[in-house]
PDB file of C-alpha atoms and ligand atoms in Angstrom:
ATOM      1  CA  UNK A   1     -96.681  68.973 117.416  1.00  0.00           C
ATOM      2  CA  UNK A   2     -97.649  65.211 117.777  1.00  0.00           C
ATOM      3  CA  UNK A   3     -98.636  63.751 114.824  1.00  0.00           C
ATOM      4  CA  UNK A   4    -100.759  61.311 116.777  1.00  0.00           C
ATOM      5  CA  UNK A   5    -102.734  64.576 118.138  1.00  0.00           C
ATOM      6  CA  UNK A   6    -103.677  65.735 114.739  1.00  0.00           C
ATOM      7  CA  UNK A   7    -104.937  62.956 113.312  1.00  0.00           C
ATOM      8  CA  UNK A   8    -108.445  63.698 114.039  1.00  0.00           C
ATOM      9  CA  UNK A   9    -108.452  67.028 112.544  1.00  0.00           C
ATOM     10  CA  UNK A  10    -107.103  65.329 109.078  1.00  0.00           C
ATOM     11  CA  UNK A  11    -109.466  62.053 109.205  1.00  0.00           C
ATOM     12  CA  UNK A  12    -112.826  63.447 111.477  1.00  0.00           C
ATOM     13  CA  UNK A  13    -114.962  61.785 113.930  1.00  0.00           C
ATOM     14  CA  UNK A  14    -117.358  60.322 111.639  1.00  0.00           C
ATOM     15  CA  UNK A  15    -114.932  58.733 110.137  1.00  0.00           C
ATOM     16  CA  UNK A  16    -112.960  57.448 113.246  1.00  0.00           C
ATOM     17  CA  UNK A  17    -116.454  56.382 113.845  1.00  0.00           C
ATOM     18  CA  UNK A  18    -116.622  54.355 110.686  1.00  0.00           C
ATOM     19  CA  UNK A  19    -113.228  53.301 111.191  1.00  0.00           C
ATOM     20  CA  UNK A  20    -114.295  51.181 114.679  1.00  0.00           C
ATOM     21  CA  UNK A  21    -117.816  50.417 113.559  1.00  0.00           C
ATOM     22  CA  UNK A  22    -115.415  48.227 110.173  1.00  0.00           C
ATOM     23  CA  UNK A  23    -112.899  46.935 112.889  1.00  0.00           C
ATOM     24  CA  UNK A  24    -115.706  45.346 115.129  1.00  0.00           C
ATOM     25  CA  UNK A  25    -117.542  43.940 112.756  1.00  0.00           C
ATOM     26  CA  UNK A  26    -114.194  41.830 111.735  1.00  0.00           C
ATOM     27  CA  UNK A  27    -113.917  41.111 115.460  1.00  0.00           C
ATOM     28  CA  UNK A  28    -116.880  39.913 116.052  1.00  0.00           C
ATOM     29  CA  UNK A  29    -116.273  36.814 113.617  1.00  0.00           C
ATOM     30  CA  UNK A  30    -112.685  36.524 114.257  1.00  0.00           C
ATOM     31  CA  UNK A  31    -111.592  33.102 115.505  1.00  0.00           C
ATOM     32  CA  UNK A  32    -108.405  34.202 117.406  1.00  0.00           C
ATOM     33  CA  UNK A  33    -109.080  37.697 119.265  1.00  0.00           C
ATOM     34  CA  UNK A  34    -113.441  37.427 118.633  1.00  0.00           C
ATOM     35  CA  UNK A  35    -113.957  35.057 121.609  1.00  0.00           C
ATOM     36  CA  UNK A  36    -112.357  37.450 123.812  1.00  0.00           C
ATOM     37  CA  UNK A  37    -114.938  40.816 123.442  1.00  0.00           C
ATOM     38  CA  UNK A  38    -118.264  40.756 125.258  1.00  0.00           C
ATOM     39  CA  UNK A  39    -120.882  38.977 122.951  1.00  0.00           C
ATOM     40  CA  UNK A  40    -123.472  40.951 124.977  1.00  0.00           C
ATOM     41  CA  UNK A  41    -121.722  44.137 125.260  1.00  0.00           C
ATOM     42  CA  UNK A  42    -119.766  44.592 121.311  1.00  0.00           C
ATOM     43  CA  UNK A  43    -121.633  47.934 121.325  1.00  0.00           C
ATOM     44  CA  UNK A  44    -120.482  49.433 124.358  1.00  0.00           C
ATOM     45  CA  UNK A  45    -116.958  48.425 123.671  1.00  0.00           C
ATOM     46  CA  UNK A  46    -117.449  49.911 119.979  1.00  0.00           C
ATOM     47  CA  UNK A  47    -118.031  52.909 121.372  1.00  0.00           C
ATOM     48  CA  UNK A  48    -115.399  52.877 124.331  1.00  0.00           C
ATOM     49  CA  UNK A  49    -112.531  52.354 121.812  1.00  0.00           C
ATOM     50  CA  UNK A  50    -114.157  54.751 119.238  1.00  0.00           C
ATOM     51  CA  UNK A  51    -113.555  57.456 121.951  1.00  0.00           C
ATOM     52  CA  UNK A  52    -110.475  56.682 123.024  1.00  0.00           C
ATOM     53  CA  UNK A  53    -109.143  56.825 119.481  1.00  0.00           C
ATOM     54  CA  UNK A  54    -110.605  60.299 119.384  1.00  0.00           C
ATOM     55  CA  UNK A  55    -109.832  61.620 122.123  1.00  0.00           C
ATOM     56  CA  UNK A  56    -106.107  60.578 121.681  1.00  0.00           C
ATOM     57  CA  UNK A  57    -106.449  61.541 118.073  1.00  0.00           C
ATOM     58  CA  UNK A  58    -107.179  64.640 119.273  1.00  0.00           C
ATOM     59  CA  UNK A  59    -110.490  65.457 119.315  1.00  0.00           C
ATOM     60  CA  UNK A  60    -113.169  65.014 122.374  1.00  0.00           C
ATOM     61  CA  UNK A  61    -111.910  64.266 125.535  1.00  0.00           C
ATOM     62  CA  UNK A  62    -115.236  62.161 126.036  1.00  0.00           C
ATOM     63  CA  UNK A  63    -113.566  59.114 126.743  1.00  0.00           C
ATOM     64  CA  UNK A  64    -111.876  60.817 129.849  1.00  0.00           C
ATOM     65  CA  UNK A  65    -114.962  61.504 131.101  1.00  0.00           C
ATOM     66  CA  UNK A  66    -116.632  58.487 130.830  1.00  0.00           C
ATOM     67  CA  UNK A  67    -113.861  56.140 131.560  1.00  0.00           C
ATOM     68  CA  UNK A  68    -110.933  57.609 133.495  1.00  0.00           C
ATOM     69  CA  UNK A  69    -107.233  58.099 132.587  1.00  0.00           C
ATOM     70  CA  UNK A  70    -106.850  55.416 129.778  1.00  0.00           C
ATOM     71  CA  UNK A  71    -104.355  53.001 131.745  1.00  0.00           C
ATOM     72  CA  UNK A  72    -104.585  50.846 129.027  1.00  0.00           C
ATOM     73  CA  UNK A  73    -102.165  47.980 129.776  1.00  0.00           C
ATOM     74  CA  UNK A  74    -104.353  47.093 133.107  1.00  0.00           C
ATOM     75  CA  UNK A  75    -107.114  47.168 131.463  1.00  0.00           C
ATOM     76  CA  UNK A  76    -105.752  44.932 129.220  1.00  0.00           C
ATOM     77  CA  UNK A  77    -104.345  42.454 132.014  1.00  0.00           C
ATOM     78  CA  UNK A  78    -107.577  40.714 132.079  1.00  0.00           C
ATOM     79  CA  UNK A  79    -106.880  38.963 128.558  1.00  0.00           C
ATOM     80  CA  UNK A  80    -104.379  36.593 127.494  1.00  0.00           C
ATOM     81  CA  UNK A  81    -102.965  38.318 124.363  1.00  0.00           C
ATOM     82  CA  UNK A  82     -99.593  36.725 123.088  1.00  0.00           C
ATOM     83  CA  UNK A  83     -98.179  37.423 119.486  1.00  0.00           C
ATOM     84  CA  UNK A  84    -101.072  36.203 117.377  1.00  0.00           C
ATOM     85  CA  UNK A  85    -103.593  38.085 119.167  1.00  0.00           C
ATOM     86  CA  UNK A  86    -101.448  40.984 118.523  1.00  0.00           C
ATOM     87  CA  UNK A  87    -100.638  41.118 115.010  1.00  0.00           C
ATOM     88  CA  UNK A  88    -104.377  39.909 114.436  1.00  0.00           C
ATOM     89  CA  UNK A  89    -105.703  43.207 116.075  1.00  0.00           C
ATOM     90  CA  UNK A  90    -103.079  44.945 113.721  1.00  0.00           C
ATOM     91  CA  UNK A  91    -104.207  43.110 110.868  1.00  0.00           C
ATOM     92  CA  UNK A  92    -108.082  43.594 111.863  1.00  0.00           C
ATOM     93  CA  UNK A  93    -107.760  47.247 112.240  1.00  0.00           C
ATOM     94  CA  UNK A  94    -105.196  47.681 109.057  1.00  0.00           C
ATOM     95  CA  UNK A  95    -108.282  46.047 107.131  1.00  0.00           C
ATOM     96  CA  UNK A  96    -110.572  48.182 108.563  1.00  0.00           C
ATOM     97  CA  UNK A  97    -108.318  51.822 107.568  1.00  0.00           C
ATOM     98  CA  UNK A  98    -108.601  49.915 103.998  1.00  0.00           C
ATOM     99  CA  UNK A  99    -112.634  49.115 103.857  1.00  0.00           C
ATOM    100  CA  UNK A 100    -113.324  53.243 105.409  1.00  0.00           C
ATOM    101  CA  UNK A 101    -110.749  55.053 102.888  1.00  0.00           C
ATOM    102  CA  UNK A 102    -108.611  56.444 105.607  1.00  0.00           C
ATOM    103  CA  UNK A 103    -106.212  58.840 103.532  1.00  0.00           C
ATOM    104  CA  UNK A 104    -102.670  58.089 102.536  1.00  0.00           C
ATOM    105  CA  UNK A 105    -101.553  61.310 104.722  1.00  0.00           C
ATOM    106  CA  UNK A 106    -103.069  59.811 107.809  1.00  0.00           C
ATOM    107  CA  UNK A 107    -102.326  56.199 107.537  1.00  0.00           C
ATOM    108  CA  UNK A 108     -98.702  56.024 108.329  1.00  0.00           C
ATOM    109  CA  UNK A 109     -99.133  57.928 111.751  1.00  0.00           C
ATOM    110  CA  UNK A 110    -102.047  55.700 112.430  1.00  0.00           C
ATOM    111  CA  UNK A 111    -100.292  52.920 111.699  1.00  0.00           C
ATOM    112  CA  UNK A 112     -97.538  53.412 113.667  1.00  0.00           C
ATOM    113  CA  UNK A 113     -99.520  54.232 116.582  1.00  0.00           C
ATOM    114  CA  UNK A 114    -101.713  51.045 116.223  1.00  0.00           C
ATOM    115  CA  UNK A 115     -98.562  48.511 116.144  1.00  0.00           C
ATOM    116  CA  UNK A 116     -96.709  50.281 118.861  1.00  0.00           C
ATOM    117  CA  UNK A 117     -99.796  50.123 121.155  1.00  0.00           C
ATOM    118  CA  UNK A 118    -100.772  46.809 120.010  1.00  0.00           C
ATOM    119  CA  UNK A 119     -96.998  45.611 120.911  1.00  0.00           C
ATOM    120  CA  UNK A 120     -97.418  47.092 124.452  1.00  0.00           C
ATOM    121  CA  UNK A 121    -100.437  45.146 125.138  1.00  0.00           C
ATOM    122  CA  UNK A 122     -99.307  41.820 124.563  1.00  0.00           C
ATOM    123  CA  UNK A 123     -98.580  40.398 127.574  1.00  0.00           C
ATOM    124  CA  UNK A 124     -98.220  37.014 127.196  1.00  0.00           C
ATOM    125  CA  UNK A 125     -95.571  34.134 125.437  1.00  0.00           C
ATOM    126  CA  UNK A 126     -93.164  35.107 123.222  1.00  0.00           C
ATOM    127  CA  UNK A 127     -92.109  38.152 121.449  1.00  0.00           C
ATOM    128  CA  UNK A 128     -92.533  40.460 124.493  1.00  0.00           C
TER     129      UNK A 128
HETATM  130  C1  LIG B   1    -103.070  43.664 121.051  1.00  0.00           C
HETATM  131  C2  LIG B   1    -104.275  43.118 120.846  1.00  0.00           C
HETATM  132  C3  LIG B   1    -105.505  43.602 121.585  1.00  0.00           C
HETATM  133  C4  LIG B   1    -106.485  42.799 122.081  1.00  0.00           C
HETATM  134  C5  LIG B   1    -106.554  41.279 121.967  1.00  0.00           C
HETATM  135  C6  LIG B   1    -107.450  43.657 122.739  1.00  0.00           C
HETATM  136  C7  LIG B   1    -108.597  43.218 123.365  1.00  0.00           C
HETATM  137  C8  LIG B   1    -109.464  44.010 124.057  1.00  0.00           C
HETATM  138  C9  LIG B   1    -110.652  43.545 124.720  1.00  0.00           C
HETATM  139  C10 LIG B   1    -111.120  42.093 124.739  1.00  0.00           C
HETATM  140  C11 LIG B   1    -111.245  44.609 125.293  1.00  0.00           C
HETATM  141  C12 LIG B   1    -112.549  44.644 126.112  1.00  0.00           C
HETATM  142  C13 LIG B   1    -113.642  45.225 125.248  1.00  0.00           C
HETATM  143  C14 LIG B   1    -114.523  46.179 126.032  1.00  0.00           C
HETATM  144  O1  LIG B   1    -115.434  45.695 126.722  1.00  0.00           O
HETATM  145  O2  LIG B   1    -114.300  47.406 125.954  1.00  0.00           O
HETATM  146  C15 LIG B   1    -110.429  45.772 124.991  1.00  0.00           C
HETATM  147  C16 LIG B   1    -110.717  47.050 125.409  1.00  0.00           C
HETATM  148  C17 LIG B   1    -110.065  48.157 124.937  1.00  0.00           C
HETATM  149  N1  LIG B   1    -109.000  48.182 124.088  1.00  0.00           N
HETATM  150 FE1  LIG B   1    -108.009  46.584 123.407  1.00  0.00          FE
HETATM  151  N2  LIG B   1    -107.045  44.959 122.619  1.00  0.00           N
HETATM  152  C18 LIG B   1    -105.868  44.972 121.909  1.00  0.00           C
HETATM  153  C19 LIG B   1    -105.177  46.093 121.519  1.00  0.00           C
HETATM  154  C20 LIG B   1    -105.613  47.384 121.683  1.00  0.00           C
HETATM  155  C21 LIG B   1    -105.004  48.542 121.093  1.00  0.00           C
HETATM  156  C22 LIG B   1    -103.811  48.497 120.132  1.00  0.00           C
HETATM  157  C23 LIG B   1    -105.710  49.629 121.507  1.00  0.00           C
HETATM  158  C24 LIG B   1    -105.524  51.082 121.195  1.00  0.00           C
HETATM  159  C25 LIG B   1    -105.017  51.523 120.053  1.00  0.00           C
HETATM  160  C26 LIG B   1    -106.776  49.149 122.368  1.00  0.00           C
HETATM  161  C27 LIG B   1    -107.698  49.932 123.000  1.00  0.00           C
HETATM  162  C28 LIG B   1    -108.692  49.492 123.822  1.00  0.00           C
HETATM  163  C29 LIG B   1    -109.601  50.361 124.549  1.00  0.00           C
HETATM  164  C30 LIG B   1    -109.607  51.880 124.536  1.00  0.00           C
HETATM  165  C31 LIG B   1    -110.446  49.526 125.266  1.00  0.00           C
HETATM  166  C32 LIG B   1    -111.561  49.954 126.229  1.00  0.00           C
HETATM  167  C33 LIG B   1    -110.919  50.290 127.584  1.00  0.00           C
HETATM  168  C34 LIG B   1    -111.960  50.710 128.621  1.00  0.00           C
HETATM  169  O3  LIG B   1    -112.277  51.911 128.689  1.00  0.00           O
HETATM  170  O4  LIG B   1    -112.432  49.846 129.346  1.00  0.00           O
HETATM  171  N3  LIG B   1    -106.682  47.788 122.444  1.00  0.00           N
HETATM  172  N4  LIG B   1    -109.362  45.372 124.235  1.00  0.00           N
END
């Protein structure tokens, strides 16, 4: 089976929770990829990524519901994100996995999944 599929029965949705709550509060201060989140909305799109890592972790299909199929690199379109915006998400999030205690059996897997998806984002300037 995918890895990527199991991860929330290893890790859990409190802690995926957790996990998102730790990223945004980085983002919200961050100078490169902070300006480009909704001030007024950080909550909603806590929660919008929180169940899209679960449900492709996995667990609830909640974000289906809510949001549609995932089609994540249009809904990504709207934002310039080159190389720097990139590997600061990566970095961001890696930080986060650190501050919740994600366990050394999940990390690599979520990892892996986090730079690959970050890479397929960037649409902009070099290093496509
Ligand atoms: C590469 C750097 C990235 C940047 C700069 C970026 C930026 C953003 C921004 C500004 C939003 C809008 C926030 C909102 O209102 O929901 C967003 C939404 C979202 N991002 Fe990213 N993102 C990046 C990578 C990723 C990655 C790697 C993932 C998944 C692992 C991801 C998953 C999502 C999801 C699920 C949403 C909400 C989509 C929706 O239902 O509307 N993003 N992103």
């Amino acid at each position: 089976m995918d890895p990527i599929s199991q991860i929330h029965d290893q890790v859990g949705e409190p802690l995926l929770q957790s996990l998102v709550a730790a990223f945004y509060r980085r983002v919200k201060t961050d100078d490169v990829i902070g300006p480009m989140y909704p001030a007024e909305d950080l909550e909603g799109a806590e929660r919008r990524l929180a169940d899209f890592l679960i449900y492709r972790f996995g667990g609830s299909p909640r974000y289906l519901a809510e949001r549609g199929h995932p089609r994540l690199r249009m809904r990504h379109f709207g934002f310039v994100i080159d190389a720097r915006a990139r590997d600061r998400w990566v970095e961001l999030m890696g930080a986060a996995m650190e501050e919740v205690g994600i366990s050394d059996a999940a990390v690599p897997a979520m990892r892996e999944f986090f730079v690959t998806t970050a890479a397929a984002m960037q649409n902009h300037g070099a290093g496509l």
